[in-house]
mmCIF file of C-alpha atoms in Angstrom:
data_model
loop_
_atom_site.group_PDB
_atom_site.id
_atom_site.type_symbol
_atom_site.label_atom_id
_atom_site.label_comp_id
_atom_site.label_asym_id
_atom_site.label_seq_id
_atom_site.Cartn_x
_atom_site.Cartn_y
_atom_site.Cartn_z
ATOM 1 C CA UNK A 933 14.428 -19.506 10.039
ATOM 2 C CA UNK A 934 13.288 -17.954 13.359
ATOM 3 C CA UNK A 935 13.142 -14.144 13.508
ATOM 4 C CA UNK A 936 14.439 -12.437 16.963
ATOM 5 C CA UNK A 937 12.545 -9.269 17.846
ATOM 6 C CA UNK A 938 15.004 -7.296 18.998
ATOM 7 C CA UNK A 939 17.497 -8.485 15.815
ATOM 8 C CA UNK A 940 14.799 -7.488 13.471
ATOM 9 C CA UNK A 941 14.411 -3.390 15.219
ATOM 10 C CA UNK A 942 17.856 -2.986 14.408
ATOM 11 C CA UNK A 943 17.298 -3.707 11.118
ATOM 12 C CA UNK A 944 14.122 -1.383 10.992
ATOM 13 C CA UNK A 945 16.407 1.436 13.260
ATOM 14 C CA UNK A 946 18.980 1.640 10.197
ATOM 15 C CA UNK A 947 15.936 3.013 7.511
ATOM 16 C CA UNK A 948 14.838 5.318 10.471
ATOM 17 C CA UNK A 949 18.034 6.579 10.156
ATOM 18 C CA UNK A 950 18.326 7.003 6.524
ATOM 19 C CA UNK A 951 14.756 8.424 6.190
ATOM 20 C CA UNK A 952 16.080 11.338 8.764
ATOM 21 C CA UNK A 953 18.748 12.332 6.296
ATOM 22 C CA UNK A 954 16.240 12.158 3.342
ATOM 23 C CA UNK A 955 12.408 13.221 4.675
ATOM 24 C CA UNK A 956 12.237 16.370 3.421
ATOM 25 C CA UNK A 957 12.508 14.657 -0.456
ATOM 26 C CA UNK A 958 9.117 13.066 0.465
ATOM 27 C CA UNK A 959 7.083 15.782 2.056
ATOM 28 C CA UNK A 960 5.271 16.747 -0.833
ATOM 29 C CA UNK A 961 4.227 13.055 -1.988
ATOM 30 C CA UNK A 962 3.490 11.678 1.376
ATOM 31 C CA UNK A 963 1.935 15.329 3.221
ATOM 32 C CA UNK A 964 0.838 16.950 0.286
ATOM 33 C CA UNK A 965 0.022 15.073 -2.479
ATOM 34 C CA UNK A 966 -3.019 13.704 -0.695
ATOM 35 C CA UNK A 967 -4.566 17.323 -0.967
ATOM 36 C CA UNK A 968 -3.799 17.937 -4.642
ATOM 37 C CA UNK A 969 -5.309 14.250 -5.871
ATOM 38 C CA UNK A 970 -8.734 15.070 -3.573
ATOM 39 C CA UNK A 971 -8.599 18.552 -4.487
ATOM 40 C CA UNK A 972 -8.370 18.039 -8.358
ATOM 41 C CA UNK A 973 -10.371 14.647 -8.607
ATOM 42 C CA UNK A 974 -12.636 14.783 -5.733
ATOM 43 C CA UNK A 975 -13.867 18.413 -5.744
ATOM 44 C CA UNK A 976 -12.875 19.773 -9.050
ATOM 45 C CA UNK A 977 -13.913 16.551 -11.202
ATOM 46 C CA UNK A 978 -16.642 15.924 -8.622
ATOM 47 C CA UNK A 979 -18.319 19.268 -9.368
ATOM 48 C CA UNK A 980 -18.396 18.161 -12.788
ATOM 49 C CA UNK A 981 -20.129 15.337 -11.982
ATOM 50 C CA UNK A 982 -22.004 15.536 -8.787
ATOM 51 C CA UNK A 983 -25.624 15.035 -10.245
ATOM 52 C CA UNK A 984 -28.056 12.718 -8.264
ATOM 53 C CA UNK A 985 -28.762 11.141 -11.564
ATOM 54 C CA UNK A 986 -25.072 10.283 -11.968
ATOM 55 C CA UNK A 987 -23.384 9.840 -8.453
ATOM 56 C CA UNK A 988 -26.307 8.149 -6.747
ATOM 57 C CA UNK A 989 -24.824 5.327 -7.448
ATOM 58 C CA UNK A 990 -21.984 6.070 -5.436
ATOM 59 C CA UNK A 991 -24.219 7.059 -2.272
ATOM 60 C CA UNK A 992 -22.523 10.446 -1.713
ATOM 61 C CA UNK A 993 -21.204 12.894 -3.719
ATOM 62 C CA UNK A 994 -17.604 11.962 -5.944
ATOM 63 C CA UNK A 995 -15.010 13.353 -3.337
ATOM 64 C CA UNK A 996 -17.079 11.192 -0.939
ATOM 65 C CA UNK A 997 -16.400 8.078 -3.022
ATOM 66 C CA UNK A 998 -12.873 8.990 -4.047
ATOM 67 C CA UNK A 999 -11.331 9.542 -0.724
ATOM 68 C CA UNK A 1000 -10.929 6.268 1.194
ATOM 69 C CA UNK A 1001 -10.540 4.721 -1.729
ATOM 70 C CA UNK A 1002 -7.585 7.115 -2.580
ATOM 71 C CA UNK A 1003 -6.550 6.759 1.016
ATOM 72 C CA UNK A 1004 -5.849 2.344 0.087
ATOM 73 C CA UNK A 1005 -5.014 2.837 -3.376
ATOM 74 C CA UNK A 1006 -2.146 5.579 -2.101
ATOM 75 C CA UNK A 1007 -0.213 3.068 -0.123
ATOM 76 C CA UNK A 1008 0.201 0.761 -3.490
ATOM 77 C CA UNK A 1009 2.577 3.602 -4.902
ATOM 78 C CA UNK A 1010 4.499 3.781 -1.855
ATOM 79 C CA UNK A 1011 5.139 -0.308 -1.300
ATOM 80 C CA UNK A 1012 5.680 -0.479 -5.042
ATOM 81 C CA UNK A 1013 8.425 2.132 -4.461
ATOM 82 C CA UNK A 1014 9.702 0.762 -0.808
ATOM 83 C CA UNK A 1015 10.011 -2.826 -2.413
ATOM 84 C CA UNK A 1016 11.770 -2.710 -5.977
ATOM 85 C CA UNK A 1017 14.224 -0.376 -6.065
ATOM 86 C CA UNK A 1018 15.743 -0.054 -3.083
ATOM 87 C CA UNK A 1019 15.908 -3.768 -2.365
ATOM 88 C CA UNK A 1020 17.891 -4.676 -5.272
ATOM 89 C CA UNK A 1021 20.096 -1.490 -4.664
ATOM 90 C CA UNK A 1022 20.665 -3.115 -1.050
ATOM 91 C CA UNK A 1023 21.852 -6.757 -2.364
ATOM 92 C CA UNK A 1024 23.817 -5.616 -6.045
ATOM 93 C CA UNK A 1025 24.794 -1.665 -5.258
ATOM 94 C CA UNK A 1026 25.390 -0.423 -1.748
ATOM 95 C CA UNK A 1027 25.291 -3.905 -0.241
ATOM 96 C CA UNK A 1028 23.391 -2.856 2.756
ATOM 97 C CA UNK A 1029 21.693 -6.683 3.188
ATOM 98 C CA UNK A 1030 25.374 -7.853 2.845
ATOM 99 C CA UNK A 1031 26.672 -5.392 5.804
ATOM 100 C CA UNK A 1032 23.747 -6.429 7.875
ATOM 101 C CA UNK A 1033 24.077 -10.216 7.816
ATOM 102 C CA UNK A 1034 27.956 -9.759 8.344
ATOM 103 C CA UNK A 1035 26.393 -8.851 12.532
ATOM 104 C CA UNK A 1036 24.379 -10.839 14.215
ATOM 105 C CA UNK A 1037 21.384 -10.903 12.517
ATOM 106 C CA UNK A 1038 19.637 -13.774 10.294
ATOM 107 C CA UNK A 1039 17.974 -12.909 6.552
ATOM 108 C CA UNK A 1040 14.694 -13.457 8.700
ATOM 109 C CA UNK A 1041 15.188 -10.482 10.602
ATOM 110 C CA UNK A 1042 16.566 -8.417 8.125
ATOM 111 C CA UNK A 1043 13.383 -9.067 5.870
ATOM 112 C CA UNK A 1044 10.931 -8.250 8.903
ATOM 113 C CA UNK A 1045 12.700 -5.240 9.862
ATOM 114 C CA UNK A 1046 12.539 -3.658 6.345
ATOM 115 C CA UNK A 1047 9.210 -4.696 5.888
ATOM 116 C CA UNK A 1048 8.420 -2.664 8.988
ATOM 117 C CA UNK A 1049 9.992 0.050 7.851
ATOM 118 C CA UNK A 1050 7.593 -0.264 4.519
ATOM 119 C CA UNK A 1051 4.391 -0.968 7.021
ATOM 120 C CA UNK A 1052 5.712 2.700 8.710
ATOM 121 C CA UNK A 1053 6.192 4.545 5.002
ATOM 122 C CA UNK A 1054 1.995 3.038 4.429
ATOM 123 C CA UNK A 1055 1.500 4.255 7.953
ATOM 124 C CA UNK A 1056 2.444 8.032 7.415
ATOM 125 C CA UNK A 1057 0.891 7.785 3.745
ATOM 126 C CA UNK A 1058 -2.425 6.915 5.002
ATOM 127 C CA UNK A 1059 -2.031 9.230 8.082
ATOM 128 C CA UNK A 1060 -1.671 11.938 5.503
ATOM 129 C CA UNK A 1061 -4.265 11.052 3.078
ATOM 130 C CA UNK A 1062 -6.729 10.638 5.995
ATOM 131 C CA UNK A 1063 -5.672 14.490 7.137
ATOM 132 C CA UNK A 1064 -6.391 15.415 4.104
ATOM 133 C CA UNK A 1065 -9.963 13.909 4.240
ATOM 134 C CA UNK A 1066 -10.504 15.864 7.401
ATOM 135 C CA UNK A 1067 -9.642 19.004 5.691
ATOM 136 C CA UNK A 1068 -12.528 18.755 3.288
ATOM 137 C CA UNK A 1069 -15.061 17.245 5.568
ATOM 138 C CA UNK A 1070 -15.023 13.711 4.400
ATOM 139 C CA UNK A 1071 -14.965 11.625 7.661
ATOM 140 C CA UNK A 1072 -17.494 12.619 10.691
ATOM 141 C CA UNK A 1073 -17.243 9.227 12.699
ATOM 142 C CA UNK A 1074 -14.711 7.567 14.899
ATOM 143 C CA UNK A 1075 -15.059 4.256 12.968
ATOM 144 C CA UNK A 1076 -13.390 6.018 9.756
ATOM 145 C CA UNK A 1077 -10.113 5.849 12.158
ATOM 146 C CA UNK A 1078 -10.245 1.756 11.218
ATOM 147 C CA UNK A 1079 -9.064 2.861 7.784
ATOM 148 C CA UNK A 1080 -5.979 3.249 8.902
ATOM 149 C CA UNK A 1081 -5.042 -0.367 10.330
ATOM 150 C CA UNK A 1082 -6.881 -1.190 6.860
ATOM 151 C CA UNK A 1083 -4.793 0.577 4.805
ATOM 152 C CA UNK A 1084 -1.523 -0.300 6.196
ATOM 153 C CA UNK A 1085 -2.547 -4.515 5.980
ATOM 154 C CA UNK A 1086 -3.306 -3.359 2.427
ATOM 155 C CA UNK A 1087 -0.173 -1.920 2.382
ATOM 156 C CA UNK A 1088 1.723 -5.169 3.436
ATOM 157 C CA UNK A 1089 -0.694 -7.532 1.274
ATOM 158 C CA UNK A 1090 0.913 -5.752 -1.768
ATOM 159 C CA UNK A 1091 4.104 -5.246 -0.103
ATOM 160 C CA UNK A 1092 5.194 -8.886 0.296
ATOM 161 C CA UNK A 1093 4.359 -10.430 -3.129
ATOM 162 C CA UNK A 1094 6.273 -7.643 -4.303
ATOM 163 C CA UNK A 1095 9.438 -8.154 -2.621
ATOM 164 C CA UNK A 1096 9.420 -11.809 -3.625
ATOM 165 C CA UNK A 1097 9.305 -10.679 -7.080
ATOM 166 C CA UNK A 1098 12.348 -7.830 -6.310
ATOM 167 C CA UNK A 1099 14.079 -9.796 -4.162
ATOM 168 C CA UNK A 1100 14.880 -12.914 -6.843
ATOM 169 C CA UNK A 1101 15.830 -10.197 -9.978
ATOM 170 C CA UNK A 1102 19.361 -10.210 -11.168
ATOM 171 C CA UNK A 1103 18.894 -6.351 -12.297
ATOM 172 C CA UNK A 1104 16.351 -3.531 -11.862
ATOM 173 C CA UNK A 1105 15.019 -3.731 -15.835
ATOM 174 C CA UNK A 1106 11.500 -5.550 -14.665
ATOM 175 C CA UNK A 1107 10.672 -3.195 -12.307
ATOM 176 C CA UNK A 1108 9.519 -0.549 -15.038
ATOM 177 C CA UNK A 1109 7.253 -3.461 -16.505
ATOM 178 C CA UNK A 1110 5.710 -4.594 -13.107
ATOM 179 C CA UNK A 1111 4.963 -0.450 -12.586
ATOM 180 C CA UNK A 1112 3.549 0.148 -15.603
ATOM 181 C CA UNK A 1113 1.745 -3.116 -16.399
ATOM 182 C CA UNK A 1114 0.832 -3.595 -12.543
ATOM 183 C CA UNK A 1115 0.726 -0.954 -10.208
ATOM 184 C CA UNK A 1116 -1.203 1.503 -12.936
ATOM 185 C CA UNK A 1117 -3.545 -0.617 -13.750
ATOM 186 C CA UNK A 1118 -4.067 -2.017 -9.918
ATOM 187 C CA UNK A 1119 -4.234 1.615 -8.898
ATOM 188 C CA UNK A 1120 -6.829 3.158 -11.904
ATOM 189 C CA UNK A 1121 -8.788 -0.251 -11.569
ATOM 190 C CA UNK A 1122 -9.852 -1.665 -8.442
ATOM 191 C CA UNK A 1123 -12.693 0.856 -7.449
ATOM 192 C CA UNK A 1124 -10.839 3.649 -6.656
ATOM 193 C CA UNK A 1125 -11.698 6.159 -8.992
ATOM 194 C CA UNK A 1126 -14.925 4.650 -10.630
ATOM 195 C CA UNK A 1127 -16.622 1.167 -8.951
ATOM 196 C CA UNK A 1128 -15.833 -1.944 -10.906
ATOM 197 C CA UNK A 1129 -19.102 -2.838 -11.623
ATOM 198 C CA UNK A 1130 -18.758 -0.322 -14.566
ATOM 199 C CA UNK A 1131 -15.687 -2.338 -15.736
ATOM 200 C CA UNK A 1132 -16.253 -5.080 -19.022
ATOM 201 C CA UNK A 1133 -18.290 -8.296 -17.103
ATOM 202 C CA UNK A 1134 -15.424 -10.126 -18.447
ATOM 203 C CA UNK A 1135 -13.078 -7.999 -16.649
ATOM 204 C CA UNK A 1136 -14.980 -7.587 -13.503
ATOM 205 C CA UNK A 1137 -13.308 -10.673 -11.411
ATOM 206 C CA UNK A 1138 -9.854 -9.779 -12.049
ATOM 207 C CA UNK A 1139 -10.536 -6.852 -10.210
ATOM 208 C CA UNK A 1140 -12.332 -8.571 -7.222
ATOM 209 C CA UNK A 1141 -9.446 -11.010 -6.514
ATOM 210 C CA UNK A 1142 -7.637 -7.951 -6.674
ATOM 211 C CA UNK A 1143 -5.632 -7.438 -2.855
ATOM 212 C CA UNK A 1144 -6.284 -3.919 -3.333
ATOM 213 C CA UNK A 1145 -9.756 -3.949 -4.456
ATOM 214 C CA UNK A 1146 -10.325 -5.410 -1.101
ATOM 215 C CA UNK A 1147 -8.686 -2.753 1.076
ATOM 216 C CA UNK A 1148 -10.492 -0.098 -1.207
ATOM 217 C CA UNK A 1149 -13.450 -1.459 -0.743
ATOM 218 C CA UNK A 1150 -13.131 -2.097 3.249
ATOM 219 C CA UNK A 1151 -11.724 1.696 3.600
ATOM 220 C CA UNK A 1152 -14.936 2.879 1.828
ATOM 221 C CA UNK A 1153 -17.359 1.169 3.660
ATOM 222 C CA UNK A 1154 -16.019 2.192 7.193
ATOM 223 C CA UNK A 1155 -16.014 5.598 6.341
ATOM 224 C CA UNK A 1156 -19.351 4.894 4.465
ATOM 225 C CA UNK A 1157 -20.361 3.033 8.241
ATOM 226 C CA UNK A 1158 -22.168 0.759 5.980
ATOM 227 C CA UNK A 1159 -19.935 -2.283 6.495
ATOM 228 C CA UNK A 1160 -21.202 -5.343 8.183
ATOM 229 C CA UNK A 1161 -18.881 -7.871 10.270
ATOM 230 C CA UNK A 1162 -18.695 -10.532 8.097
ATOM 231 C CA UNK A 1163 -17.778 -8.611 4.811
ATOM 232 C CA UNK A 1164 -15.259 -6.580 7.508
ATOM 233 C CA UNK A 1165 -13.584 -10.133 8.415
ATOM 234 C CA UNK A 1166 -13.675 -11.275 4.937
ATOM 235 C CA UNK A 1167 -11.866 -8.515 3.369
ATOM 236 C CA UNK A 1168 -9.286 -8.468 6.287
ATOM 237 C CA UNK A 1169 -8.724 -12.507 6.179
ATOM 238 C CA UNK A 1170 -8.273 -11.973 2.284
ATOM 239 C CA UNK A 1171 -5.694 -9.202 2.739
ATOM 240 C CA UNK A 1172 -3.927 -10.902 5.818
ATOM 241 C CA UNK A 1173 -3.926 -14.161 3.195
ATOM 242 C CA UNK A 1174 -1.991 -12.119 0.777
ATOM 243 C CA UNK A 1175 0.575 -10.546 3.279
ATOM 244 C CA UNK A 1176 1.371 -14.604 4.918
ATOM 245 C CA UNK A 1177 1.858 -15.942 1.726
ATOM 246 C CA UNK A 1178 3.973 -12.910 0.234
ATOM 247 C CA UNK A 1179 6.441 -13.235 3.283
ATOM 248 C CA UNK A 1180 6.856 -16.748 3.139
ATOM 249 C CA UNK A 1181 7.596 -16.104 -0.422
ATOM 250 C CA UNK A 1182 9.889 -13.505 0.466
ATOM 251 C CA UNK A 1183 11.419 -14.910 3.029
ATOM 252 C CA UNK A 1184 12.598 -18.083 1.270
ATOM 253 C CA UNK A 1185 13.684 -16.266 -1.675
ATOM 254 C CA UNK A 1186 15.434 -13.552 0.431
ATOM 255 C CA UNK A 1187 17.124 -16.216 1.942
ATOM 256 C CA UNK A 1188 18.352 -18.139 -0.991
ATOM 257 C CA UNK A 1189 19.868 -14.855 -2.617
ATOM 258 C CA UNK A 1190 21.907 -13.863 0.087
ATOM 259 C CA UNK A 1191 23.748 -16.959 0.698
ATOM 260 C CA UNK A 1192 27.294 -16.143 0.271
#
């Protein structure tokens, strides 16, 4: 099914409208949370364990390593929020999907224009993590500004699988599971806080086909300015490989349970 442009920014206009009712619930996880998680883990762990012999390693001190990959790994809690919840409150509770396909719109457009809306909620948590690593001196370069295109793709990559998954549950009870038994372990274990070569060998790949390893890893090394073209394109493909086959996913599942 075809998706019209215009169609799918109404769709995105109605959670612009919602979020300016509700905003001020999220200033302190999307504006300042950033500054608590860099201030407690990078600085305060880091000056525990800043020591040449123990974060060279890491080429830089901790709050060095820490930061861009806190700035990808933050967007997983968002999307993971964005795309469980609320979507199956919008098809079983308040019926939102239901009041939108009764206009002119198609299930295509509805998806895109919520998903935009999710791409905008990674947007302003990146924005705000990446403040925060200009508040403690992390980035010096223009090329640490790509982290923020990066972020939000890794943002979508995670975002569309996701919503497949939300979008086909009869009830919220699996949501708890895929949070505690996906995004914690996603967000603790794909290089963000440590690097995954000091994971179990055995356990080492799961974390490399990992979408947000890959956006971790790709934030790091442009703010690093150590990443090379072809590692740049790979993680990017990767992630953009993720985020087509999520939506098509989405789309034709999204579809299927709105038919009325």
């Amino acid at each position: 099914m075809s998706v019209s442009a215009a169609n799918a920014s109404h769709a995105f206009e109605c959670y612009i409208q919602q979020y300016r009712r509700t905003w001020r619930g999220s200033v302190f996880s999307t504006f300042l949370m950033p500054l608590v998680y860099l201030g407690a883990m990078g600085v305060g762990v880091g000056t525990l364990i800043d020591d040449p012999g123990v974060t060279g390693s890491l080429g830089g001190s901790y709050l060095d390593f820490l930061a861009p990959g806190l700035l990808a790994a933050s967007v997983l809690l968002v999307v993971i929020g964005e795309c469980t919840w609320p979507v199956i409150s919008q098809i079983k509770w308040d019926k939102t999907f239901y009041a939108m396909l009764a206009t002119p719109l198609s299930s295509t457009d509805v998806l895109v224009g919520h998903l935009a809306w999710v791409g905008v909620r990674a947007a302003m948590t990146a924005a705000a993590t990446y403040l925060a690593m200009l508040v403690f001196g992390v980035v010096d370069h223009a090329l640490s500004l790509l982290t923020l295109p990066a972020a939000i793709l890794t943002g979508l990559a995670l975002a569309t699988p996701i919503y497949a998954f939300a979008v086909t549950r009869k009830n919220e009870a699996s949501f708890s599971l895929l949070y505690r038994f996906g995004s914690v372990p996603l967000f603790l274990f794909s290089g963000t806080f440590f690097p995954v070569t000091e994971l179990p060998t055995a356990v080492q790949p799961l974390a490399y086909v990992s979408p947000l390893w890959h956006g971790v890893d790709l934030c790091r090394t442009l703010v690093a300015g150590g990443t090379t073209l072809p590692m740049a394109l790979l993680h990017v493909g990767y992630l953009a490989g993720w985020m087509v086959v999520g939506f098509v996913l989405a789309r034709r599942g999204f579809a299927r349970r709105m038919v009325v």
